[in-house]
Coordinates of C-alpha atoms and ligand atoms in Angstrom, one line a residue:
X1 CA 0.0 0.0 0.0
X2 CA 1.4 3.6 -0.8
X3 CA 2.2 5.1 2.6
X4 CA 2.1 8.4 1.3
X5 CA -1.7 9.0 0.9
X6 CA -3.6 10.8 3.0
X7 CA -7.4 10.3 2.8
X8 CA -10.1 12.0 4.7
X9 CA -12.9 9.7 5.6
X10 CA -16.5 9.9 6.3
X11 CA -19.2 8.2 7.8
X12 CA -23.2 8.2 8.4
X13 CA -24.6 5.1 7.7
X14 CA -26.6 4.5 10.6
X15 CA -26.5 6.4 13.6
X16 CA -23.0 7.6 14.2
X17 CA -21.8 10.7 12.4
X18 CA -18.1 10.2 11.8
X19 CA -15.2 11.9 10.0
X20 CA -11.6 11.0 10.2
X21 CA -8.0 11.7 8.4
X22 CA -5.6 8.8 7.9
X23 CA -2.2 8.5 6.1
X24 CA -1.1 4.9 5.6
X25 CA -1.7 3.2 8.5
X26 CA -1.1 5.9 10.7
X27 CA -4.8 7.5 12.1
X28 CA -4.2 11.5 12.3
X29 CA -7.7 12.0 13.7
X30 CA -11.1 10.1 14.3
X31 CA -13.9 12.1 15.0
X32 CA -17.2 10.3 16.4
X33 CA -20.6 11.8 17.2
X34 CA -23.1 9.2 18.2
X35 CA -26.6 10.0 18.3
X36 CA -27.8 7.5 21.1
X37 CA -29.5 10.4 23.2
X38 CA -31.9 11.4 20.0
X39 CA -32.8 7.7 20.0
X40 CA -33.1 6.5 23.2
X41 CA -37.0 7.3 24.1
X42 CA -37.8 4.7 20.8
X43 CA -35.9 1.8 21.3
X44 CA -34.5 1.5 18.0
X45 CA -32.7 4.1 15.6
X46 CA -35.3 6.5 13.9
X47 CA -34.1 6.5 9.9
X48 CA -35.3 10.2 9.4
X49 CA -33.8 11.3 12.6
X50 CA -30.6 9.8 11.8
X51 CA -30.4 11.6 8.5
X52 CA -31.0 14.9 9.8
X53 CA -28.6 14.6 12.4
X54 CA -25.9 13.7 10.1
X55 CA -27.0 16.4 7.9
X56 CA -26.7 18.6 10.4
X57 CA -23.3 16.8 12.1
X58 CA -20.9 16.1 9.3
X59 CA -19.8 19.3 8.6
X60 CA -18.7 20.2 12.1
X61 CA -16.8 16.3 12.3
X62 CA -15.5 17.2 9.3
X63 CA -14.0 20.3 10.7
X64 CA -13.1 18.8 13.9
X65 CA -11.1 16.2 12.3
X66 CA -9.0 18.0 9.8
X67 CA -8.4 20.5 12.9
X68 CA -7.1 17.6 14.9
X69 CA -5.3 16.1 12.2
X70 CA -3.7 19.5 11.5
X71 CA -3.9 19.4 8.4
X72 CA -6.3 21.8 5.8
X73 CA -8.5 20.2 2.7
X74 CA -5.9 21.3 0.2
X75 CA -3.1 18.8 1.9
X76 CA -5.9 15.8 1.7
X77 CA -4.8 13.4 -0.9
X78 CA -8.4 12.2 -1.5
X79 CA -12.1 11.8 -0.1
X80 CA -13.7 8.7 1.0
X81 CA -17.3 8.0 2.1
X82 CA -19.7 5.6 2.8
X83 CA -22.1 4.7 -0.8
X84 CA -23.8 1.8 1.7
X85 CA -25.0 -0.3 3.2
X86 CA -27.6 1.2 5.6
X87 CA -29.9 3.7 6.2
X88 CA -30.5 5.2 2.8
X89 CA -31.1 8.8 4.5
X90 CA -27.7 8.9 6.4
X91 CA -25.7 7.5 3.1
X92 CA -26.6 10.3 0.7
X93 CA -26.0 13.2 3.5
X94 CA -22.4 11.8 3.6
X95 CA -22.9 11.2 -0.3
X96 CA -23.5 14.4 -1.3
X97 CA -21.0 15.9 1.4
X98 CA -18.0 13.9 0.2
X99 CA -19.1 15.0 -3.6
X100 CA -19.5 18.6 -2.7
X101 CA -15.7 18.7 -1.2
X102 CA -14.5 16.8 -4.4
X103 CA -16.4 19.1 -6.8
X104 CA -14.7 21.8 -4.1
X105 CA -11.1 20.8 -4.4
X106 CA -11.1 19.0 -7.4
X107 CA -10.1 15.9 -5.0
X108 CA -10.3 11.9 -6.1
X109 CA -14.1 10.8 -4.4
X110 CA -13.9 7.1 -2.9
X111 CA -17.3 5.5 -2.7
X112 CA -16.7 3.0 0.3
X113 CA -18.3 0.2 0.9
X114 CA -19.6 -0.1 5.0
X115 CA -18.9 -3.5 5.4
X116 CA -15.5 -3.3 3.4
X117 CA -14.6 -0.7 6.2
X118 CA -15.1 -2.8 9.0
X119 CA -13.4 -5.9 7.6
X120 CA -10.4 -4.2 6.2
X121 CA -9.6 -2.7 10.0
X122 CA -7.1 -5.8 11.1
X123 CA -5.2 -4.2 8.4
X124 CA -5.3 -0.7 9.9
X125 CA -4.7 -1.9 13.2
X126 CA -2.2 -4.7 12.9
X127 CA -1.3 -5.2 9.1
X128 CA -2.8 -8.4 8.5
X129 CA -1.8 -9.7 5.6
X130 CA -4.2 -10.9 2.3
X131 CA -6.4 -13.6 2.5
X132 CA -7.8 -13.4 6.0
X133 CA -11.0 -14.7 7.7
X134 CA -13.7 -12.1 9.7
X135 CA -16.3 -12.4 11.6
X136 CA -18.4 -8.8 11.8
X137 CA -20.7 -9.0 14.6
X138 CA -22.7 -6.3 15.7
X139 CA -26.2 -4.6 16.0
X140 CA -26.7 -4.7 11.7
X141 CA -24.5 -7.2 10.9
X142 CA -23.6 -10.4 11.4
X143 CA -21.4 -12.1 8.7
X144 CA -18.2 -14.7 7.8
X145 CA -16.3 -13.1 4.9
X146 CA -12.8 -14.2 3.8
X147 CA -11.1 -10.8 2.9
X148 CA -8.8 -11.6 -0.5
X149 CA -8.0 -8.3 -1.2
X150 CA -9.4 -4.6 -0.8
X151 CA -12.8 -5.5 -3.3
X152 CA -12.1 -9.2 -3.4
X153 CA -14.6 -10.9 -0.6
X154 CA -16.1 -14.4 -0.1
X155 CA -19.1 -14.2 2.4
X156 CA -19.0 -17.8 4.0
X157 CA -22.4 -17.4 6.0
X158 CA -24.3 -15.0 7.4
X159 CA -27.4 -14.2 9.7
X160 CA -31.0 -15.0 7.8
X161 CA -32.9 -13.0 10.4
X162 CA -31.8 -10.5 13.3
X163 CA -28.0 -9.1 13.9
X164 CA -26.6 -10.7 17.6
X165 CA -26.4 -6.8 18.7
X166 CA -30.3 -6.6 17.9
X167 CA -30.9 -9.9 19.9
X168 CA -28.3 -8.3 22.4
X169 CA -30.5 -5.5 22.5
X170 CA -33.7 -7.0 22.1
X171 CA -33.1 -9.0 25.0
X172 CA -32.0 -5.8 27.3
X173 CA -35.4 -4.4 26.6
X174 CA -37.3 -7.7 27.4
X175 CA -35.3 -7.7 31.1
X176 CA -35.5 -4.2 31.6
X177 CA -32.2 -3.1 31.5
X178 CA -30.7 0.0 29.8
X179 CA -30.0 0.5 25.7
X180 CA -28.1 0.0 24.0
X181 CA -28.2 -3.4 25.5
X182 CA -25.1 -5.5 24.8
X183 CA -22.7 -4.1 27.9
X184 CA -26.1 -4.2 30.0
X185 CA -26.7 -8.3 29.4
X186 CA -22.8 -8.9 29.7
X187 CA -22.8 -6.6 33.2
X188 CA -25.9 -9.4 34.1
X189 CA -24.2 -12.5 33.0
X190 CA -21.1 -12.1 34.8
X191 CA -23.3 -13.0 37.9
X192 CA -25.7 -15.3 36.3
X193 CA -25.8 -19.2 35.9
X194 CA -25.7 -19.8 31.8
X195 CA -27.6 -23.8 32.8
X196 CA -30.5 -22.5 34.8
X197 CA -32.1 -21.7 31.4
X198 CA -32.1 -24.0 28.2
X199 CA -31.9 -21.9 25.0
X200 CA -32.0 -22.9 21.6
X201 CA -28.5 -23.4 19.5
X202 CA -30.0 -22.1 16.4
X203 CA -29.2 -23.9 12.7
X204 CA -26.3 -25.6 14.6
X205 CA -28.1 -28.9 13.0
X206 CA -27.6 -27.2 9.8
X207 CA -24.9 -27.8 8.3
X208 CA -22.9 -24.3 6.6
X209 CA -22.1 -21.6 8.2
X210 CA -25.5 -19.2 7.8
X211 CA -26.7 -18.1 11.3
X212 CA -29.9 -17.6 13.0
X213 CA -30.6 -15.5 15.8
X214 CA -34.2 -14.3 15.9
X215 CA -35.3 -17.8 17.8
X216 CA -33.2 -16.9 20.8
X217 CA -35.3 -13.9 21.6
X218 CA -38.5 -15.7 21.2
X219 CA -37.0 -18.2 23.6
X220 CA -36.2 -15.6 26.6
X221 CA -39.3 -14.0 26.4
X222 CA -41.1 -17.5 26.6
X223 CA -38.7 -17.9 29.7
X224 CA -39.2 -14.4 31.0
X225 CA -43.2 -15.0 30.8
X226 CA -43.3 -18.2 32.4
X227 CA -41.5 -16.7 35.3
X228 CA -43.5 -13.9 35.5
X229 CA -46.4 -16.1 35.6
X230 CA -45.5 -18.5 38.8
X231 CA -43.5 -16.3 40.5
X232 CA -45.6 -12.6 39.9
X233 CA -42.2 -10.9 38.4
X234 CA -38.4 -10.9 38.0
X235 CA -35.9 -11.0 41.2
X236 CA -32.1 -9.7 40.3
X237 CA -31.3 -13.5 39.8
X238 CA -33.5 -14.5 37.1
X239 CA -32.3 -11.5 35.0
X240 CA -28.8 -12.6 35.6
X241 CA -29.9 -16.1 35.0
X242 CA -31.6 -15.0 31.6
X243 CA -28.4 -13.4 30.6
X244 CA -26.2 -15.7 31.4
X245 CA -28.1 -18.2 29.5
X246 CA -28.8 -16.0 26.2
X247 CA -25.3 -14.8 26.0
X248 CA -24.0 -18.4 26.4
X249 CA -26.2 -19.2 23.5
X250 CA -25.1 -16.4 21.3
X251 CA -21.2 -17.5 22.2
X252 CA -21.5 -21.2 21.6
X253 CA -23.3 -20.7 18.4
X254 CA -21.0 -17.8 17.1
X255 CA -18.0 -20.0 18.3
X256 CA -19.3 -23.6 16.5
X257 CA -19.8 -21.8 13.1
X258 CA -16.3 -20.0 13.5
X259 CA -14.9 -23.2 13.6
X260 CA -16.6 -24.3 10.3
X261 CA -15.6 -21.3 8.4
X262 CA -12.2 -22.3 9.9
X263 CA -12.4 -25.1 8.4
X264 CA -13.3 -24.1 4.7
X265 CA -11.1 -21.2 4.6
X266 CA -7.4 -22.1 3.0
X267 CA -3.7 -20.4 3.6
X268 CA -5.7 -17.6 5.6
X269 CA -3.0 -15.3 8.0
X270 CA -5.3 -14.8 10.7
X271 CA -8.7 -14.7 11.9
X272 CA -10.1 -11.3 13.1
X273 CA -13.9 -10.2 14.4
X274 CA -15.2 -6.8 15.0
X275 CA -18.6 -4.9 15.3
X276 CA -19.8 -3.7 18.2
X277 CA -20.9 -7.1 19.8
X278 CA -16.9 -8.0 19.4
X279 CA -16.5 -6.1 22.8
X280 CA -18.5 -9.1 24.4
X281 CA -15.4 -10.7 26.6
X282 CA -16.9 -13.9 26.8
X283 CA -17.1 -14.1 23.4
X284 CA -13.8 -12.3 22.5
X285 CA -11.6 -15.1 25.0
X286 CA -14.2 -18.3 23.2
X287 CA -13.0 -17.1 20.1
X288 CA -9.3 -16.3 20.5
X289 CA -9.5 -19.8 22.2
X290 CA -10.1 -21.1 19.0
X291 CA -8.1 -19.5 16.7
X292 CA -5.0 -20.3 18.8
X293 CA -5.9 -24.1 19.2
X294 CA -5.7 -23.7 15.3
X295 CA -2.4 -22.1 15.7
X296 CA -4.0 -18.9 13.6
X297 CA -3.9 -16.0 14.9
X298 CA -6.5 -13.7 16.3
X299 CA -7.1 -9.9 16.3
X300 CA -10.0 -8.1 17.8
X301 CA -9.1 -4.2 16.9
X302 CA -9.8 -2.1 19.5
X303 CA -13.5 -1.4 20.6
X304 CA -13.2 2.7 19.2
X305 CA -12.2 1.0 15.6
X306 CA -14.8 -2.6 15.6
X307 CA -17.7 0.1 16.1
X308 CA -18.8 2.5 13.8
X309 CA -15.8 5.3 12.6
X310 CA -14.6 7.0 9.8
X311 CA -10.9 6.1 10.0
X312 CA -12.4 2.5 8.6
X313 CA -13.7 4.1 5.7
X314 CA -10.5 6.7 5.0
X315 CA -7.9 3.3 5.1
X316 CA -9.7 1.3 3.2
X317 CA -11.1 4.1 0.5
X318 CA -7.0 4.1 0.5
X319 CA -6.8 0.3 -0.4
X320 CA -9.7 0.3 -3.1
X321 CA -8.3 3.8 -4.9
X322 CA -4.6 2.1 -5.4
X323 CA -6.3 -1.1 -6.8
X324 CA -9.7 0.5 -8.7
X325 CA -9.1 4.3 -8.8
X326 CA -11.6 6.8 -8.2
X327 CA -15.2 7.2 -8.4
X328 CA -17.0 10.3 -10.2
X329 CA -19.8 12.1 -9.3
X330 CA -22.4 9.8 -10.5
X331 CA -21.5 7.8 -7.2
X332 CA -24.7 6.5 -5.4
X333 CA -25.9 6.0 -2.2
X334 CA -27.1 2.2 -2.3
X335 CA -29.0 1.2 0.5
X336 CA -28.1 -2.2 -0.5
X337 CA -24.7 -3.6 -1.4
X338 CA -23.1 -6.9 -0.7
X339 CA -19.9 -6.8 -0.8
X340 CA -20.0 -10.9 -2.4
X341 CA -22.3 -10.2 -5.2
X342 CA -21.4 -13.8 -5.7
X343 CA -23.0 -14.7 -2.8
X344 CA -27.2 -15.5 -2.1
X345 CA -29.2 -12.7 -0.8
X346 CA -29.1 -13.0 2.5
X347 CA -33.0 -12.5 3.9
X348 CA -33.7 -9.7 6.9
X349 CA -34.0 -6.3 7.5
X350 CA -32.7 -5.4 10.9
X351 CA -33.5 -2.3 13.0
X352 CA -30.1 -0.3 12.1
X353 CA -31.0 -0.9 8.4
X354 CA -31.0 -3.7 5.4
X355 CA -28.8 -6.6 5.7
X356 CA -26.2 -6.5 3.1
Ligands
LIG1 O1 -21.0 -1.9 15.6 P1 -21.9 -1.2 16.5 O2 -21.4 -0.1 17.4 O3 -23.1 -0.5 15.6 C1 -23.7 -1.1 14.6 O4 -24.5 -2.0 14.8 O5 -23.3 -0.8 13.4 O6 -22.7 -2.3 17.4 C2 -23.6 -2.0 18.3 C3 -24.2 -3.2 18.9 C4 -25.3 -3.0 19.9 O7 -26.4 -3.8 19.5 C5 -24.8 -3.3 21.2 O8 -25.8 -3.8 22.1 C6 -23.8 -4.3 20.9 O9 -23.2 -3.9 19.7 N1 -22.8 -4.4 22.0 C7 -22.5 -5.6 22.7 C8 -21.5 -5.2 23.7 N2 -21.2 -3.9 23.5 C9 -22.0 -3.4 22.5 N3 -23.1 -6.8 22.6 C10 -22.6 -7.7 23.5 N4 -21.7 -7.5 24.5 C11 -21.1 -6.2 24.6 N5 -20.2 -6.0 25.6
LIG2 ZN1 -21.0 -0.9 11.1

């Protein structure tokens, strides 16, 4: 990769308004503003709100960022952005942003994809080398891709219903505890007993590596009912219980179809997850676990770069301009865009946008 680039990156593709500069692998700022507070009272992220928030956001981040990186839009090198997947109001604010700077500055315009961001970080973070296995996890996604190159993927499996964040979150809601949910269900299940409660291992008796996560939901809140029902409500230790149990659920099934992607993938350098539900430690350790007993080894990027950011999307609009070039301004926003077009639809349309 040419070291010498410097790209400015942005992203608003669900409900984190992001802009960030980065030359090589070196991040010279990352700039985040998350909307969670303009969200909260609705239990899920409001499309319409999103998009005017980023609307209203990106220039400042924008701002912020090239201030922090010292550096002013003429010293950029080249402008990346988000063209999808996800909420299609959020894309084309940071769509027509990015084009509006290029038409500014006469500056190359990157259309990245999302997804492409988040499975090209191991090589932002720790240089992992071409072909590599990844497992993005988080509250839209949920998917097995070996990474070949910067627009070479194979998708290996993915979810056919909910994203683990969403049943993460879902599950939060069901107990009573705070949103966004994950960190809430992990605090829980640190005290809980994962046998008290049998869930389901969904498609485990399937074989592939496509995942299913919608059942587990139904599951607790049969659980949480019937508990309800004999004992007139929910002491501390059932919620732990019921967290335990779920998240034990989600790890088992996350870690048995790792294993079979392991075991398709060939001559991979490593195996790396991130997404937001990465920062699960149970999960992170049962994972790692498995990679080393493989003898391959594991990265998990730091939780500020496996969540939403723009440095993602300014490293690897750097890896897909040295291999494709540049975009024009007849870029799209594409609420839709797998990045293996090889690859069956997958079904689902989660909270934070369509499933790629
Ligand atoms: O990647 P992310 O920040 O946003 C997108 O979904 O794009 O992921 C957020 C999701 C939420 O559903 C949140 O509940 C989940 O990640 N999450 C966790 C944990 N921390 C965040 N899930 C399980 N355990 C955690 N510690
Ligand atoms: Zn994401």
């Amino acid at each position: 990769m040419d070291h010498d680039i410097t790209v400015l990156g942005l992203e608003s593709s669900c409900d984190d308004t992001a802009a960030a500069v980065v030359r090589g692998h070196k991040i010279l700022a990352s700039v985040v503003a998350d909307q969670t507070d303009l969200h909260s009272a609705y239990g899920g992220v409001v499309p319409e709100i999103a998009a005017r928030a980023h609307a209203e956001k990106l220039d400042l981040c924008v701002e912020n960022a090239l201030e922090a990186a010292g550096k002013n839009l003429s010293e950029i090198d080249a402008i990346a952005v988000t063209a999808g997947p996800g909420l299609i109001g959020g894309v084309l604010s940071g769509v027509m942003m990015a084009k509006g700077l290029s038409a500014g500055t006469g500056k190359p315009l990157i259309g990245v994809n999302h997804l492409a961001g988040h499975a090209l970080t191991p090589r932002l973070t720790d240089g992992l080398e071409y072909p590599y296995l990844i497992l993005l996890v988080s509250g839209g996604h949920c998917q097995f891709l070996q990474v070949n190159g910067p627009t070479n993927f194979s998708r290996l499996g993915s979810t056919i219903d909910d994203a683990p964040g969403e049943a993460f979150d879902k599950t939060a809601r069901l107990l009573g505890l705070p949103q966004p949910g994950g960190p809430f269900v992990e605090q829980a299940a640190i005290l809980g007993d994962e046998t008290r409660f049998a869930f389901p291992r969904p498609l485990l008796d399937r074989p592939g590596c496509d995942l299913s996560f919608s059942g587990l939901k139904t599951a607790l809140l049969r659980q949480r009912d019937q508990l309800v029902t004999s004992q007139g409500g929910l002491r501390r230790v059932d919620v732990n219980d019921l967290c335990a149990g779920f998240q034990a659920a989600v790890r088992d099934v996350l870690v048995e179809k790792s294993r079979r992607a392991l075991d398709v993938c060939s001559g991979i350098t490593g195996f790396a997850v991130a997404g937001g539900v990465a920062a699960n430690t149970q999960l992170r350790s049962a994972l790692e676990t498995l990679s080393k007993a493989r003898g391959i080894p594991f990265v998990a990027p730091p939780l500020s770069l496996c969540t939403d950011n723009a440095a993602m999307i300014a490293f690897a609009g750097a890896e897909k301009f040295i291999v494709d070039g540049a975009d024009d301004l007849t870029l799209s926003a594409r609420p839709r865009w797998p990045l293996d077009r090889s690859a069956p639809s997958a079904l689902g349309s989660g909270k934070k946008g369509a499933k790629a």
